[in-house]
Amino acid sequence: MSSNDNTNGKKPEENGKVLAFGKKEKKSTVEKKGKHEAALKPKRRITIGWVFGMIVLILIAISFVLAPAIQAFVGQGTSDGIVFGKYGKEEIKYAYGNYFYDQVQNYANEYSGSNANQTQALYQIWKSAYDSTVLFTAVNQIASKAGIIAADEVVKRAIIESGAYDKDGKFDVKTYQDASAERKASVEKSIRRSLPYQMVIDDVGTVLSSSSEIDYIAEMASNGRTFRYLSLSPALYPDELASQYALQNKQLFYSMDMSIISMDSQENAQAVYDSIVSGETSFEEAATQNSLDSYAAEEGKVGRLYYYGLVSNFKNADEAVSLLSAKSGDVLGPFEANGAWAIYKLNSTPEEADYASEELLASVKAYLATNDSAIIDTFLADLAADLRAEAASKGLEEVALEQGLSLVDVSATPYNLGESQYMSNFSYTDNAGLLAKAASNEDVAKQLYTAEENTLLDPIKSGTSYLLVETGEDVQDDTMGSYITMFYDYYSGAQNQQDFSQALYSSDVFEDNFLTTFLNVVLGQGK
């Protein structure tokens, strides 16, 4: 869930948000004082996968020295391996000592000492290891078809260059000689296994581009255009009209301080509600122990909200009206939400708005911009047309001064509709971000760059705002062109590798069963 309008000291831009569920993994139980705990969920069948998942989580929580402990357990307990998918006819399998196994160990070591959520950390470890294994498997299949092998001499040279036996930054013969046979075999196995993969990846990343291609991209990157603009936002909607709208729709802008408990089923929500109203547990304790939303850590406290920000949290909007007739301390529910069930507690009796307050007026304008946009859009469109006409005769700067608006200057920006990494774009040059948002539309982008220099354009819509944009001068930045020429092969190589990897992941021969396998086998959530 995200926080909503807070009429107690919040900034105007924070107004206009709505209450929405954001679930997190949390077991649902109600503590019964002096009695046994209520079973709010059916008991989960204990599986070997569940035990494994819990042991891994305990290992993470206790020491976070993950790799040795996790791998020792997995190696003993899953001799047949865990199949997460297929690439072609080859299984993407986790088994003791294989590539997937090594990747889990490597990523687990990266999380050593992390304060990350246990389940999230476990997911990231396995998902990263899985993705690496998928790519490794796919590339090795390509290498095999191409007849690429790891010759002994190449392996020897790779062992020397690997750093496994370095001392003071270079290969040390004595360190190598003193290494155990097991250590030597392990290093050689890892390198021999990885060489064909690395050869293919290196080849893809070192394909050189033609000089004509480099010159073309460098020229595009070095040619840019400056702009400046005024933003006409919903905040310009007249206060008297906003106050009038609120008076005509009083119910929407009643506010109340409240807390919430979010549950996954009506049965569980009813059990929690009953435990609260019977006095067996307090609302705050129940929220901390049972709520599935992000407010559980705050004993369910959400803060002060406008009524309109609550209505969307009800599947049946008519049920939300009951909040308006409640008083401070009342607990209401459970009510069905979108994919969840909610119990509410009012920490204050609903209050009618102060129709002259700045916070209320800002919230009304934010509400109109998203929920009744035609009203504000019509007003802003007319205002933009009027101010554009004034700017045509007075100039954009004069209009900005008269209206008390800030003129946004945008430095030279090349035409980069696709946001190519090889050149700059509005996300770097437009600090306010409104022109960048508008220019994501192809028609707008073409208009910006095909108009003559120093031209005042017709109003451009950007989200809920309108922009008065004036083109500046076309500028050539030879420094940027030189930079592209110098580093293009590097960027191109990285892009080639990224495109290559993406093509492998999106291949029809890739069967991806990671999520279901992770949940059912690793975390043991299967029935």
Phi, psi and omega in degrees: 000148175249150182293156185249193178303134177236114184272013181244075174090006179280153177290150181304323184291347179275348180285159175091002177278164180236153179286130180214145182287141173221091188289152171227159181290120179200132181290142185258110176215156176242128179281124179261117182289121178075003180229177176290158180288139178287135179269102184271344180232149175300144181295137179281138175292127181281117181246164176300321178297321179295315178301316179300314180299317181292322178297320177298315180298321178296318179299320178297315185292321186285311190231331186059016167268078198286312196304302185299315184292313181298312185292326179297317180292313182296319181300325181278328191263349184226061185297333180276350179086170177239121182268121182256351182166192179218150168234107190069232179262001184264129180285141171268092190244139171265118178215153183306123175086356181271184185297316179302316178304312181297323180292320176300317179297315182297312181291328176297320178298325179295333181270002180302126180084001182286149176260016183295154173308135188301311181294320178296319179297316179299317178298313182297321179299309183290321181293318179296317179296321179295312180300318178298321181289322177300311180297317180299316181295314182296316182293322179293329175295321176295316180298320180295317179296328181276356179076023179278126180230164177263096180294151184304316182296323178294319179298315180300315180295322180293325177297316179298320184275353185288336183088001182295333182238029181282152171217126183058035174086005178214162183300132181240119184299317182295320177300320178294314182295326181281346180293146180290159178299325179294318179296315180298317181295321181295315180296315181296318180299315181296316182289316180297323180291325187270341187300310179303318177301312184294325179298317180294313180300317180295320179297317179296321184279350183247015175293123183277146178267156179288155179297328179294320178296316180297316180297321181296312180293321180296322179293319178298318183290330185275345181260114180229176179222141177269157179215163167212151184204160172251141178253127177251100187260169178302340179297341180280351177301132186302137181301320183295325178287323177295317179296320179298319179296317180296320178296327180280345181226054188305318185304321183299331190249014166296145180235154180205146174270130187213166175233161184215148170238127181252129182234165185265350180207159179295321181299312180294319180296319180295320179297319178293315179302314181298321181293331179284309184291336178278351180086004180291332177210155178275161178301318184296318178295318180296321179295314181298320186275335191235333188295140183261009181252177186287352180271357180302322181293341180254026182060028177087357184291126179257318184115193183273128183234151169278150181302320183298333179282349180264330188303320183293347179277354179257131175294322174253102186300333181296333181290337182294337182300332182299336178294327184290333181264359180279168178234171183303132180097345180291142174247126185235147176133195352284147178245142178283131176249196179276097179082014181201178176232141187231145173240133183245148170233129177271124177265356174206152176288137180308135183241141175289148185288155168271105191287359178250356184287145180298321181296317179296315182297320178296321179292322178298316180295320177295320178297314180299320184298329184253333187248339178219053193297335182300324181297308182287323182298318178298315180298313183292324178297317178293318179297318181297319179296318180294315182289331177295318178296319178295317182295331180295331181258324183266333187102151185293324180297318181295318178296320179299317180295316181294325183268354182069034181252155178268134177271124182265123177262133179243121181290171185307126184228128178287159176288112187215065184300321181279002181052050178298141180290347183281348183214167182288167175208181186296337180295340178262332188255341181256095184297325180285333176083355184284322177289323177300318180294317180294321184287353175290344173276127186301319181296319179294316180300318179295321179298319181297327187256348178263343177292157178294159176298150177054046180246133175275118184273163172295155182307140181243131180277135177223100185065236178265004181250168172240145181244139168256108189249136174239124177289150178255227182254152174279129186236139176252124181251095182294333179296318179294320177299318179295321180298315180298317180301321184288319189250008186299317181299323178295310180297320181296320179297316178296321179293321178299317180294321178295314179296321179298313179298317180298321179296323180291318180293329182266007182294148178293339182275357181269118177255111188254110178238028187298307189299312181295322179293319180298313182292316187280323185260309183288310179272347176069037181267000179289149181277000000 
